[in-house]
mmCIF file of C-alpha atoms in Angstrom:
data_model
loop_
_atom_site.group_PDB
_atom_site.id
_atom_site.type_symbol
_atom_site.label_atom_id
_atom_site.label_comp_id
_atom_site.label_asym_id
_atom_site.label_seq_id
_atom_site.Cartn_x
_atom_site.Cartn_y
_atom_site.Cartn_z
ATOM 1 C CA MET B 1 24.011 -6.085 -13.331
ATOM 2 C CA LYS B 2 21.193 -8.328 -14.519
ATOM 3 C CA LYS B 3 19.158 -7.446 -17.602
ATOM 4 C CA SER B 4 15.650 -8.878 -18.077
ATOM 5 C CA HIS B 5 12.689 -8.104 -20.295
ATOM 6 C CA LEU B 6 9.297 -6.940 -19.031
ATOM 7 C CA LYS B 7 7.172 -8.599 -21.713
ATOM 8 C CA HIS B 8 3.931 -6.929 -20.670
ATOM 9 C CA PHE B 9 5.511 -3.481 -21.058
ATOM 10 C CA ASN B 10 7.947 -4.392 -23.868
ATOM 11 C CA LEU B 11 10.716 -2.737 -21.863
ATOM 12 C CA ASP B 12 14.012 -3.909 -20.381
ATOM 13 C CA ILE B 13 14.758 -3.810 -16.672
ATOM 14 C CA TYR B 14 18.269 -3.674 -15.205
ATOM 15 C CA GLU B 15 18.735 -4.933 -11.656
ATOM 16 C CA GLU B 16 21.569 -5.124 -9.155
ATOM 17 C CA VAL B 17 21.937 -5.802 -5.440
ATOM 18 C CA LEU B 18 24.744 -3.660 -4.027
ATOM 19 C CA PRO B 19 27.221 -4.921 -1.380
ATOM 20 C CA ASN B 20 25.274 -3.106 1.372
ATOM 21 C CA GLY B 21 22.084 -4.941 0.351
ATOM 22 C CA LEU B 22 20.310 -2.141 -1.531
ATOM 23 C CA SER B 23 18.288 -3.500 -4.449
ATOM 24 C CA VAL B 24 18.294 -1.221 -7.527
ATOM 25 C CA HIS B 25 15.898 -1.515 -10.494
ATOM 26 C CA VAL B 26 16.155 0.682 -13.604
ATOM 27 C CA VAL B 27 13.711 0.701 -16.539
ATOM 28 C CA PRO B 28 14.859 2.943 -19.417
ATOM 29 C CA LYS B 29 11.875 4.393 -21.301
ATOM 30 C CA LYS B 30 12.126 7.024 -24.005
ATOM 31 C CA GLY B 31 10.181 10.175 -23.305
ATOM 32 C CA ASN B 32 10.469 13.397 -21.368
ATOM 33 C CA ASN B 33 10.086 12.241 -17.792
ATOM 34 C CA ILE B 34 11.864 10.335 -14.992
ATOM 35 C CA TYR B 35 10.206 8.806 -11.932
ATOM 36 C CA ALA B 36 12.402 7.615 -9.048
ATOM 37 C CA THR B 37 11.199 5.966 -5.826
ATOM 38 C CA PHE B 38 13.276 5.042 -2.790
ATOM 39 C CA ILE B 39 11.311 2.626 -0.626
ATOM 40 C CA THR B 40 11.748 0.927 2.728
ATOM 41 C CA ARG B 41 9.763 -2.191 3.585
ATOM 42 C CA TYR B 42 8.427 -0.476 6.684
ATOM 43 C CA GLY B 43 4.819 0.503 7.171
ATOM 44 C CA SER B 44 2.372 1.368 9.891
ATOM 45 C CA TYR B 45 1.755 -2.167 11.081
ATOM 46 C CA ASP B 46 5.415 -2.990 11.709
ATOM 47 C CA ASN B 47 5.231 -1.608 15.224
ATOM 48 C CA VAL B 48 6.392 -4.590 17.365
ATOM 49 C CA PHE B 49 9.860 -5.852 16.431
ATOM 50 C CA ILE B 50 13.344 -6.617 17.702
ATOM 51 C CA PRO B 51 15.467 -3.509 17.035
ATOM 52 C CA SER B 52 18.756 -3.804 15.214
ATOM 53 C CA GLY B 53 21.441 -4.999 17.638
ATOM 54 C CA LYS B 54 18.948 -5.892 20.397
ATOM 55 C CA LYS B 55 17.425 -9.137 21.690
ATOM 56 C CA ASP B 56 14.039 -8.119 23.058
ATOM 57 C CA PHE B 57 10.872 -6.977 21.309
ATOM 58 C CA PHE B 58 10.168 -3.254 21.183
ATOM 59 C CA GLU B 59 6.673 -1.801 20.753
ATOM 60 C CA ALA B 60 6.699 1.547 18.992
ATOM 61 C CA PRO B 61 3.855 4.030 19.477
ATOM 62 C CA MET B 62 1.183 3.805 16.807
ATOM 63 C CA GLY B 63 1.915 6.145 13.888
ATOM 64 C CA VAL B 64 5.729 6.076 14.132
ATOM 65 C CA ALA B 65 6.300 5.026 10.492
ATOM 66 C CA HIS B 66 4.280 8.007 9.241
ATOM 67 C CA PHE B 67 5.912 10.335 11.779
ATOM 68 C CA LEU B 68 9.312 9.118 10.619
ATOM 69 C CA GLU B 69 8.388 9.850 7.000
ATOM 70 C CA HIS B 70 7.804 13.479 7.989
ATOM 71 C CA LYS B 71 11.029 13.773 9.990
ATOM 72 C CA VAL B 72 13.303 12.236 7.333
ATOM 73 C CA PHE B 73 12.811 15.506 5.426
ATOM 74 C CA GLU B 74 14.422 17.383 8.333
ATOM 75 C CA GLN B 75 18.064 18.013 7.383
ATOM 76 C CA GLU B 76 20.825 19.035 9.769
ATOM 77 C CA ASN B 77 21.956 21.828 7.434
ATOM 78 C CA GLY B 78 18.430 23.267 7.422
ATOM 79 C CA GLU B 79 17.820 22.634 3.727
ATOM 80 C CA ASP B 80 14.284 21.730 2.714
ATOM 81 C CA PRO B 81 14.248 18.792 0.225
ATOM 82 C CA PHE B 82 10.990 20.053 -1.264
ATOM 83 C CA ALA B 83 12.626 23.418 -2.001
ATOM 84 C CA PHE B 84 15.664 21.656 -3.463
ATOM 85 C CA TYR B 85 13.544 19.704 -5.938
ATOM 86 C CA THR B 86 11.443 22.724 -6.869
ATOM 87 C CA LYS B 87 14.657 24.604 -7.653
ATOM 88 C CA ASN B 88 15.748 21.676 -9.851
ATOM 89 C CA GLY B 89 12.484 21.523 -11.784
ATOM 90 C CA ALA B 90 11.157 18.354 -10.144
ATOM 91 C CA ASP B 91 8.240 17.359 -7.947
ATOM 92 C CA SER B 92 8.961 15.533 -4.699
ATOM 93 C CA ASN B 93 6.737 13.629 -2.324
ATOM 94 C CA ALA B 94 6.576 10.832 0.236
ATOM 95 C CA SER B 95 3.910 8.496 1.580
ATOM 96 C CA THR B 96 3.384 5.818 4.194
ATOM 97 C CA SER B 97 1.157 2.769 3.808
ATOM 98 C CA TYR B 98 0.590 -0.325 5.924
ATOM 99 C CA MET B 99 3.591 -2.084 4.322
ATOM 100 C CA ARG B 100 6.032 0.553 3.079
ATOM 101 C CA THR B 101 7.323 4.124 3.205
ATOM 102 C CA SER B 102 8.200 5.760 -0.129
ATOM 103 C CA TYR B 103 10.244 8.819 -1.078
ATOM 104 C CA LEU B 104 10.218 10.032 -4.665
ATOM 105 C CA PHE B 105 10.963 12.679 -7.209
ATOM 106 C CA ASN B 106 9.471 13.145 -10.642
ATOM 107 C CA GLY B 107 10.995 15.313 -13.373
ATOM 108 C CA PRO B 108 13.373 15.225 -16.349
ATOM 109 C CA ASP B 109 15.900 17.912 -15.377
ATOM 110 C CA ALA B 110 19.097 17.651 -13.280
ATOM 111 C CA TYR B 111 18.515 13.927 -13.028
ATOM 112 C CA GLU B 112 21.867 12.841 -11.574
ATOM 113 C CA GLU B 113 21.867 15.596 -8.973
ATOM 114 C CA ASN B 114 18.268 14.804 -8.028
ATOM 115 C CA LEU B 115 18.938 11.084 -7.655
ATOM 116 C CA ASN B 116 22.031 11.633 -5.522
ATOM 117 C CA TYR B 117 20.049 14.008 -3.342
ATOM 118 C CA LEU B 118 17.194 11.496 -2.909
ATOM 119 C CA LEU B 119 19.620 8.866 -1.637
ATOM 120 C CA ASP B 120 21.460 11.350 0.581
ATOM 121 C CA PHE B 121 18.567 13.048 2.337
ATOM 122 C CA VAL B 122 16.741 9.775 3.088
ATOM 123 C CA GLN B 123 19.970 8.271 4.442
ATOM 124 C CA SER B 124 20.847 11.275 6.653
ATOM 125 C CA PRO B 125 18.462 11.258 9.628
ATOM 126 C CA TYR B 126 18.501 14.249 11.936
ATOM 127 C CA PHE B 127 16.125 14.047 14.882
ATOM 128 C CA THR B 128 16.194 16.321 17.917
ATOM 129 C CA ASP B 129 13.856 16.690 20.872
ATOM 130 C CA GLU B 130 12.872 20.107 19.536
ATOM 131 C CA ASN B 131 12.061 19.129 15.945
ATOM 132 C CA VAL B 132 10.168 16.035 17.106
ATOM 133 C CA GLU B 133 7.955 18.102 19.420
ATOM 134 C CA LYS B 134 7.351 20.654 16.652
ATOM 135 C CA GLU B 135 6.165 17.932 14.282
ATOM 136 C CA LYS B 136 3.558 16.608 16.723
ATOM 137 C CA GLY B 137 1.383 19.674 16.262
ATOM 138 C CA ILE B 138 1.580 19.381 12.467
ATOM 139 C CA ILE B 139 0.615 15.696 12.436
ATOM 140 C CA GLU B 140 -2.124 16.285 15.004
ATOM 141 C CA GLN B 141 -3.763 18.733 12.595
ATOM 142 C CA GLU B 142 -3.399 16.206 9.768
ATOM 143 C CA ILE B 143 -5.104 13.508 11.858
ATOM 144 C CA LYS B 144 -7.979 15.819 12.776
ATOM 145 C CA MET B 145 -8.398 16.868 9.140
ATOM 146 C CA TYR B 146 -8.775 13.243 8.002
ATOM 147 C CA ASP B 147 -11.212 12.510 10.849
ATOM 148 C CA ASP B 148 -13.587 15.066 9.283
ATOM 149 C CA ILE B 149 -13.616 13.312 5.882
ATOM 150 C CA PRO B 150 -16.627 10.923 5.761
ATOM 151 C CA TYR B 151 -15.155 8.159 3.585
ATOM 152 C CA TRP B 152 -11.885 8.253 5.509
ATOM 153 C CA HIS B 153 -13.764 7.893 8.805
ATOM 154 C CA LEU B 154 -15.891 5.123 7.290
ATOM 155 C CA PHE B 155 -12.863 3.156 6.061
ATOM 156 C CA GLU B 156 -10.911 3.512 9.318
ATOM 157 C CA THR B 157 -13.908 2.376 11.353
ATOM 158 C CA VAL B 158 -14.678 -0.714 9.284
ATOM 159 C CA LEU B 159 -10.994 -1.737 9.438
ATOM 160 C CA PHE B 160 -10.944 -1.298 13.216
ATOM 161 C CA ASN B 161 -14.106 -3.378 13.586
ATOM 162 C CA SER B 162 -12.853 -6.159 11.291
ATOM 163 C CA PHE B 163 -9.728 -7.060 13.251
ATOM 164 C CA HIS B 164 -9.155 -8.087 16.860
ATOM 165 C CA ASN B 165 -5.357 -7.816 17.045
ATOM 166 C CA HIS B 166 -3.916 -7.094 13.621
ATOM 167 C CA PRO B 167 -2.356 -3.596 13.463
ATOM 168 C CA LEU B 168 -4.195 -2.925 10.189
ATOM 169 C CA LYS B 169 -7.053 -1.943 12.492
ATOM 170 C CA TYR B 170 -5.187 1.222 13.490
ATOM 171 C CA PRO B 171 -4.812 4.447 11.460
ATOM 172 C CA ILE B 172 -1.566 4.803 9.507
ATOM 173 C CA ALA B 173 -0.945 8.223 11.060
ATOM 174 C CA GLY B 174 -1.784 6.982 14.550
ATOM 175 C CA THR B 175 -3.935 8.957 16.957
ATOM 176 C CA VAL B 176 -3.412 12.291 18.680
ATOM 177 C CA GLU B 177 -2.691 10.361 21.882
ATOM 178 C CA SER B 178 -0.231 7.887 20.332
ATOM 179 C CA ILE B 179 1.877 10.478 18.503
ATOM 180 C CA SER B 180 2.167 12.530 21.695
ATOM 181 C CA LYS B 181 4.276 9.661 23.099
ATOM 182 C CA ILE B 182 6.778 9.511 20.218
ATOM 183 C CA THR B 183 10.340 10.435 21.150
ATOM 184 C CA LYS B 184 13.552 11.118 19.261
ATOM 185 C CA GLU B 185 14.849 7.769 20.547
ATOM 186 C CA ASP B 186 11.810 5.933 19.114
ATOM 187 C CA LEU B 187 12.480 7.446 15.704
ATOM 188 C CA TYR B 188 16.144 6.474 15.709
ATOM 189 C CA THR B 189 15.293 2.930 16.870
ATOM 190 C CA CYS B 190 12.819 2.463 14.011
ATOM 191 C CA TYR B 191 15.032 4.217 11.482
ATOM 192 C CA HIS B 192 18.160 2.151 12.181
ATOM 193 C CA THR B 193 16.141 -1.072 12.061
ATOM 194 C CA PHE B 194 14.053 -0.516 8.943
ATOM 195 C CA TYR B 195 16.037 2.020 6.885
ATOM 196 C CA HIS B 196 19.063 -0.220 6.406
ATOM 197 C CA PRO B 197 19.788 -0.570 2.641
ATOM 198 C CA SER B 198 19.143 -4.334 2.816
ATOM 199 C CA ASN B 199 15.519 -3.547 3.720
ATOM 200 C CA MET B 200 15.141 -0.954 0.943
ATOM 201 C CA PHE B 201 14.987 -0.749 -2.831
ATOM 202 C CA LEU B 202 15.321 1.948 -5.470
ATOM 203 C CA THR B 203 13.284 2.017 -8.683
ATOM 204 C CA VAL B 204 13.996 4.420 -11.556
ATOM 205 C CA VAL B 205 11.761 4.521 -14.642
ATOM 206 C CA GLY B 206 12.099 6.931 -17.554
ATOM 207 C CA ASN B 207 14.501 8.580 -19.941
ATOM 208 C CA VAL B 208 17.730 7.362 -18.295
ATOM 209 C CA ASP B 209 20.815 5.319 -19.133
ATOM 210 C CA ALA B 210 20.729 2.179 -16.979
ATOM 211 C CA LYS B 211 24.490 1.648 -16.740
ATOM 212 C CA LYS B 212 25.168 5.271 -15.779
ATOM 213 C CA THR B 213 22.347 5.197 -13.236
ATOM 214 C CA LEU B 214 23.620 2.027 -11.571
ATOM 215 C CA GLU B 215 27.154 3.430 -11.477
ATOM 216 C CA LEU B 216 25.872 6.636 -9.875
ATOM 217 C CA VAL B 217 24.051 4.660 -7.171
ATOM 218 C CA ARG B 218 27.079 2.418 -6.560
ATOM 219 C CA LYS B 219 29.368 5.423 -6.031
ATOM 220 C CA ASN B 220 26.819 7.104 -3.780
ATOM 221 C CA GLN B 221 26.472 4.054 -1.540
ATOM 222 C CA GLU B 222 30.229 3.350 -1.412
ATOM 223 C CA LYS B 223 30.676 6.628 0.465
ATOM 224 C CA LYS B 224 28.398 5.443 3.282
ATOM 225 C CA ASN B 225 29.308 3.029 6.050
ATOM 226 C CA TYR B 226 26.643 0.381 6.548
ATOM 227 C CA GLN B 227 27.359 -2.737 8.577
ATOM 228 C CA PRO B 228 25.611 -6.008 7.628
ATOM 229 C CA GLN B 229 22.232 -6.377 9.286
ATOM 230 C CA GLU B 230 20.476 -9.533 10.436
ATOM 231 C CA LYS B 231 16.967 -10.339 9.268
ATOM 232 C CA ILE B 232 14.344 -8.133 10.913
ATOM 233 C CA ILE B 233 12.134 -10.070 13.328
ATOM 234 C CA LEU B 234 8.544 -8.887 13.703
ATOM 235 C CA LYS B 235 6.220 -10.170 16.394
ATOM 236 C CA GLU B 236 3.818 -12.764 15.055
ATOM 237 C CA ILE B 237 0.198 -11.658 14.991
ATOM 238 C CA GLU B 238 -2.505 -13.976 16.279
ATOM 239 C CA GLU B 239 -5.702 -12.913 14.559
ATOM 240 C CA PRO B 240 -9.034 -14.785 14.934
ATOM 241 C CA ASP B 241 -11.087 -15.595 11.839
ATOM 242 C CA THR B 242 -14.050 -13.650 13.224
ATOM 243 C CA VAL B 243 -14.624 -9.910 12.968
ATOM 244 C CA LEU B 244 -14.429 -7.829 16.129
ATOM 245 C CA LYS B 245 -17.751 -6.040 15.603
ATOM 246 C CA LYS B 246 -20.548 -7.022 13.230
ATOM 247 C CA LYS B 247 -22.134 -3.588 12.816
ATOM 248 C CA GLU B 248 -21.726 0.020 13.826
ATOM 249 C CA VAL B 249 -23.875 3.028 12.951
ATOM 250 C CA ILE B 250 -22.201 6.420 13.377
ATOM 251 C CA HIS B 251 -23.945 9.774 13.403
ATOM 252 C CA PHE B 252 -22.082 11.972 10.911
ATOM 253 C CA ASP B 253 -22.857 15.115 8.963
ATOM 254 C CA VAL B 254 -23.645 13.496 5.577
ATOM 255 C CA GLU B 255 -26.612 14.146 3.295
ATOM 256 C CA ILE B 256 -26.737 10.575 2.006
ATOM 257 C CA PRO B 257 -25.753 7.627 4.243
ATOM 258 C CA LYS B 258 -22.364 6.116 3.469
ATOM 259 C CA ILE B 259 -21.802 2.387 3.860
ATOM 260 C CA ALA B 260 -18.815 0.071 4.122
ATOM 261 C CA VAL B 261 -19.051 -3.715 4.256
ATOM 262 C CA ALA B 262 -15.858 -5.690 4.980
ATOM 263 C CA TYR B 263 -15.800 -9.428 4.278
ATOM 264 C CA LYS B 264 -13.060 -11.189 6.267
ATOM 265 C CA ILE B 265 -11.745 -14.273 4.486
ATOM 266 C CA LYS B 266 -9.269 -16.837 5.801
ATOM 267 C CA VAL B 267 -6.321 -17.468 3.468
ATOM 268 C CA GLY B 268 -5.917 -21.108 4.484
ATOM 269 C CA ASN B 269 -3.785 -23.140 2.055
ATOM 270 C CA PHE B 270 -4.095 -20.701 -0.841
ATOM 271 C CA ASP B 271 -1.282 -18.507 -2.132
ATOM 272 C CA ILE B 272 -2.249 -15.127 -0.701
ATOM 273 C CA ASN B 273 -1.320 -13.169 -3.841
ATOM 274 C CA LYS B 274 -3.356 -15.425 -6.127
ATOM 275 C CA LEU B 275 -6.251 -15.490 -3.678
ATOM 276 C CA LYS B 276 -6.227 -11.705 -3.621
ATOM 277 C CA ASP B 277 -6.459 -11.628 -7.431
ATOM 278 C CA TYR B 278 -9.272 -14.185 -7.526
ATOM 279 C CA LEU B 279 -11.257 -12.223 -4.960
ATOM 280 C CA GLY B 280 -10.582 -8.989 -6.831
ATOM 281 C CA ILE B 281 -11.955 -10.543 -10.027
ATOM 282 C CA TYR B 282 -14.960 -11.995 -8.207
ATOM 283 C CA PHE B 283 -15.986 -8.782 -6.441
ATOM 284 C CA ASN B 284 -15.511 -6.736 -9.598
ATOM 285 C CA LEU B 285 -17.675 -9.117 -11.622
ATOM 286 C CA LYS B 286 -20.375 -8.958 -8.987
ATOM 287 C CA LEU B 287 -20.300 -5.203 -8.391
ATOM 288 C CA ASP B 288 -18.616 -3.292 -11.221
ATOM 289 C CA SER B 289 -20.343 -0.946 -13.689
ATOM 290 C CA THR B 290 -21.515 -3.809 -15.947
ATOM 291 C CA SER B 291 -22.891 -6.019 -13.157
ATOM 292 C CA PRO B 292 -26.633 -6.826 -13.029
ATOM 293 C CA LEU B 293 -26.802 -5.833 -9.343
ATOM 294 C CA ARG B 294 -25.448 -2.370 -9.967
ATOM 295 C CA GLU B 295 -27.871 -1.872 -12.863
ATOM 296 C CA LYS B 296 -30.790 -3.040 -10.705
ATOM 297 C CA LEU B 297 -29.910 -0.731 -7.816
ATOM 298 C CA LYS B 298 -29.349 2.225 -10.148
ATOM 299 C CA LYS B 299 -32.758 1.720 -11.788
ATOM 300 C CA GLU B 300 -34.350 1.574 -8.337
ATOM 301 C CA ASN B 301 -32.480 4.773 -7.330
ATOM 302 C CA MET B 302 -31.008 2.865 -4.413
ATOM 303 C CA ILE B 303 -27.389 3.920 -4.951
ATOM 304 C CA THR B 304 -26.073 7.298 -6.041
ATOM 305 C CA GLY B 305 -22.970 6.001 -7.810
ATOM 306 C CA GLY B 306 -21.098 2.743 -8.018
ATOM 307 C CA PHE B 307 -19.375 0.431 -5.579
ATOM 308 C CA GLY B 308 -15.851 1.086 -4.384
ATOM 309 C CA ILE B 309 -13.835 -2.097 -3.869
ATOM 310 C CA ASP B 310 -10.617 -2.604 -1.863
ATOM 311 C CA VAL B 311 -8.948 -5.993 -1.421
ATOM 312 C CA ILE B 312 -6.489 -5.887 1.486
ATOM 313 C CA GLU B 313 -4.084 -8.620 2.595
ATOM 314 C CA ALA B 314 -3.323 -9.197 6.260
ATOM 315 C CA GLU B 315 -1.060 -12.254 6.694
ATOM 316 C CA ASN B 316 -3.625 -15.011 7.297
ATOM 317 C CA HIS B 317 -6.675 -13.098 6.112
ATOM 318 C CA ILE B 318 -7.892 -11.026 3.203
ATOM 319 C CA LEU B 319 -10.362 -8.230 3.721
ATOM 320 C CA CYS B 320 -12.683 -7.320 0.841
ATOM 321 C CA VAL B 321 -14.112 -3.880 1.597
ATOM 322 C CA VAL B 322 -17.049 -2.521 -0.414
ATOM 323 C CA ASN B 323 -18.299 1.045 0.008
ATOM 324 C CA MET B 324 -21.255 2.879 -1.468
ATOM 325 C CA GLU B 325 -23.888 5.599 -0.836
ATOM 326 C CA SER B 326 -27.585 4.852 -0.393
ATOM 327 C CA LYS B 327 -30.670 6.338 1.224
ATOM 328 C CA ASN B 328 -31.695 2.778 2.095
ATOM 329 C CA PRO B 329 -28.542 1.154 3.494
ATOM 330 C CA GLU B 330 -30.184 -1.988 4.869
ATOM 331 C CA TYR B 331 -31.784 -2.880 1.533
ATOM 332 C CA VAL B 332 -28.584 -2.349 -0.455
ATOM 333 C CA ILE B 333 -26.525 -4.382 2.024
ATOM 334 C CA GLU B 334 -29.043 -7.225 1.828
ATOM 335 C CA MET B 335 -29.062 -7.225 -1.994
ATOM 336 C CA MET B 336 -25.277 -7.103 -2.175
ATOM 337 C CA ASP B 337 -24.897 -9.846 0.409
ATOM 338 C CA GLN B 338 -27.252 -12.106 -1.532
ATOM 339 C CA GLU B 339 -25.281 -11.553 -4.726
ATOM 340 C CA ILE B 340 -21.863 -12.079 -3.122
ATOM 341 C CA THR B 341 -22.853 -15.285 -1.312
ATOM 342 C CA LYS B 342 -24.242 -16.914 -4.481
ATOM 343 C CA LYS B 343 -20.664 -17.732 -5.479
ATOM 344 C CA LYS B 344 -21.615 -18.024 -9.140
ATOM 345 C CA ILE B 345 -19.817 -16.621 -12.162
ATOM 346 C CA THR B 346 -19.462 -17.968 -15.696
ATOM 347 C CA GLU B 347 -16.269 -18.845 -17.520
ATOM 348 C CA VAL B 348 -17.136 -16.212 -20.129
ATOM 349 C CA GLU B 349 -17.291 -13.529 -17.413
ATOM 350 C CA PHE B 350 -14.060 -14.769 -15.849
ATOM 351 C CA ASN B 351 -12.149 -14.702 -19.137
ATOM 352 C CA ARG B 352 -13.541 -11.274 -19.997
ATOM 353 C CA LYS B 353 -12.161 -9.903 -16.744
ATOM 354 C CA LYS B 354 -8.763 -11.463 -17.445
ATOM 355 C CA LYS B 355 -8.704 -9.723 -20.838
ATOM 356 C CA THR B 356 -9.526 -6.450 -19.087
ATOM 357 C CA MET B 357 -6.575 -6.984 -16.735
ATOM 358 C CA LYS B 358 -4.249 -7.574 -19.713
ATOM 359 C CA SER B 359 -5.489 -4.506 -21.563
ATOM 360 C CA GLY B 360 -4.762 -2.509 -18.421
ATOM 361 C CA CYS B 361 -1.089 -3.462 -18.774
ATOM 362 C CA ILE B 362 -1.018 -1.972 -22.267
ATOM 363 C CA TYR B 363 -2.673 1.218 -21.056
ATOM 364 C CA GLN B 364 -0.270 1.523 -18.115
ATOM 365 C CA SER B 365 2.817 1.036 -20.271
ATOM 366 C CA ASP B 366 2.611 4.710 -21.332
ATOM 367 C CA SER B 367 3.008 5.956 -17.759
ATOM 368 C CA VAL B 368 6.337 5.994 -15.901
ATOM 369 C CA TYR B 369 4.340 6.300 -12.686
ATOM 370 C CA ALA B 370 2.222 3.204 -13.438
ATOM 371 C CA ILE B 371 5.244 1.123 -14.457
ATOM 372 C CA SER B 372 7.082 2.133 -11.287
ATOM 373 C CA SER B 373 4.013 1.409 -9.158
ATOM 374 C CA ILE B 374 3.608 -2.115 -10.574
ATOM 375 C CA ILE B 375 7.303 -2.961 -10.125
ATOM 376 C CA ASN B 376 7.273 -1.639 -6.563
ATOM 377 C CA SER B 377 4.128 -3.613 -5.776
ATOM 378 C CA ASP B 378 5.760 -6.806 -7.097
ATOM 379 C CA LEU B 379 8.852 -6.236 -4.968
ATOM 380 C CA LEU B 380 6.794 -5.618 -1.830
ATOM 381 C CA LYS B 381 4.403 -8.535 -2.281
ATOM 382 C CA LEU B 382 6.570 -11.131 -4.023
ATOM 383 C CA GLY B 383 10.124 -10.041 -3.280
ATOM 384 C CA THR B 384 10.864 -10.085 -7.006
ATOM 385 C CA VAL B 385 9.663 -8.535 -10.269
ATOM 386 C CA LEU B 386 7.101 -10.290 -12.467
ATOM 387 C CA TYR B 387 8.785 -10.243 -15.857
ATOM 388 C CA ASP B 388 5.607 -11.357 -17.605
ATOM 389 C CA LEU B 389 2.419 -10.210 -15.942
ATOM 390 C CA TYR B 390 0.468 -11.795 -18.803
ATOM 391 C CA ASP B 391 1.679 -15.231 -17.665
ATOM 392 C CA TRP B 392 0.582 -14.452 -14.117
ATOM 393 C CA ILE B 393 -2.871 -13.474 -15.351
ATOM 394 C CA ASP B 394 -3.080 -16.531 -17.660
ATOM 395 C CA ASN B 395 -2.272 -18.779 -14.707
ATOM 396 C CA LEU B 396 -5.488 -17.627 -13.036
ATOM 397 C CA THR B 397 -7.906 -20.357 -14.098
ATOM 398 C CA MET B 398 -11.627 -20.975 -13.808
ATOM 399 C CA PRO B 399 -11.152 -24.384 -12.102
ATOM 400 C CA GLU B 400 -9.004 -22.702 -9.449
ATOM 401 C CA MET B 401 -11.567 -19.912 -9.090
ATOM 402 C CA ARG B 402 -14.241 -22.547 -8.463
ATOM 403 C CA LYS B 403 -11.992 -24.162 -5.866
ATOM 404 C CA VAL B 404 -11.536 -20.798 -4.143
ATOM 405 C CA LEU B 405 -15.273 -20.062 -4.064
ATOM 406 C CA LYS B 406 -16.044 -23.565 -2.795
ATOM 407 C CA SER B 407 -13.481 -23.326 0.022
ATOM 408 C CA ILE B 408 -14.175 -19.858 1.426
ATOM 409 C CA THR B 409 -17.157 -18.280 3.120
ATOM 410 C CA PHE B 410 -18.446 -14.721 3.247
ATOM 411 C CA GLU B 411 -20.079 -15.198 6.634
ATOM 412 C CA GLU B 412 -17.685 -13.044 8.623
ATOM 413 C CA LYS B 413 -18.396 -9.435 7.752
ATOM 414 C CA SER B 414 -18.406 -6.065 9.461
ATOM 415 C CA VAL B 415 -20.771 -3.268 8.464
ATOM 416 C CA THR B 416 -20.284 0.452 9.129
ATOM 417 C CA ILE B 417 -22.886 3.100 8.273
ATOM 418 C CA LEU B 418 -22.487 6.866 8.509
ATOM 419 C CA LYS B 419 -25.748 8.806 8.607
ATOM 420 C CA LYS B 420 -27.203 12.001 10.052
ATOM 421 C CA ASP B 421 -29.622 10.429 12.521
#
């Protein structure tokens, strides 16, 4: 067991890699809550890979990772994990993203029983032809529900139009057509490849004893027979630097047009995690609530709210997606584009944003959810925990920001507009 100190949270973290490869991270924090997440490094874009024990690539139907998330809750004894956690005074949930699938519970009572159950139900797959077919109708309704949400439709469309080949272009849940092809065998193939303990990690934050928690997890895993697994091989993605489609206008039932602009930026020789932070700082300075552009557009009644900003990594590219509402989309896009392509910020602005990032750490230190989320993000992106996030932020410098802005372009962009006519 390794003990380290999270300086930015002023908390200790206890870590251990078990013999079967499972990585366990425990952060004791006084209070009245416990937040546990059990995560596999398997998301919606990991759909072409060499299955465990095989030699050839396998292409899973789009949406399998999300489908699998649903079916992991199916237990052979018929017990519903959600009902189990409700009975034990805890909330339970799961989610699938592009890079991971997470299972969690949140609550202070019956902690040891709840943690054992989390490990057991996720590690006890039970898929049949019948329960797979039953789930297709449920997920089909979920897909159709999201298709009717304007901002969801906007985001999915601009992602699709930004990439030629990268699976980020496809919806996490798949399509009605793709999920209709999913079989029990597909689920087991994906499960046995990506749900091996060596591809997973457990994070527990809250009012717990670290040594007792690690001992509980050790004993739980010792009862299960996992053979060593070779490194998972994913098919390499060849993605051009250009966007697939420059612009698309979609007729949608919205009172005010909704807009998304995605700037596609080549990573090149930069560290992708640092580049993502630099671009996040840059876009926030240009478009956040204190930016001159936002104030100008608000005074002109050209936008109804602010700008939403998402910075998404995709191997060799980063996508900076900006969304907003405006009755004059073309004007707002032009003004924003002019501001973004200026590539000018001051050192005072840059340092102010860094201070804001540091103050966010202090604010988040009160939340077991936020602490868990940051640790999990570190493990997914970096493969390790940042023990001092302040140092990471301090190592973002204005000279390097200038180098980034000098080296990249904002020429490749895709625009999507939803409007009534």
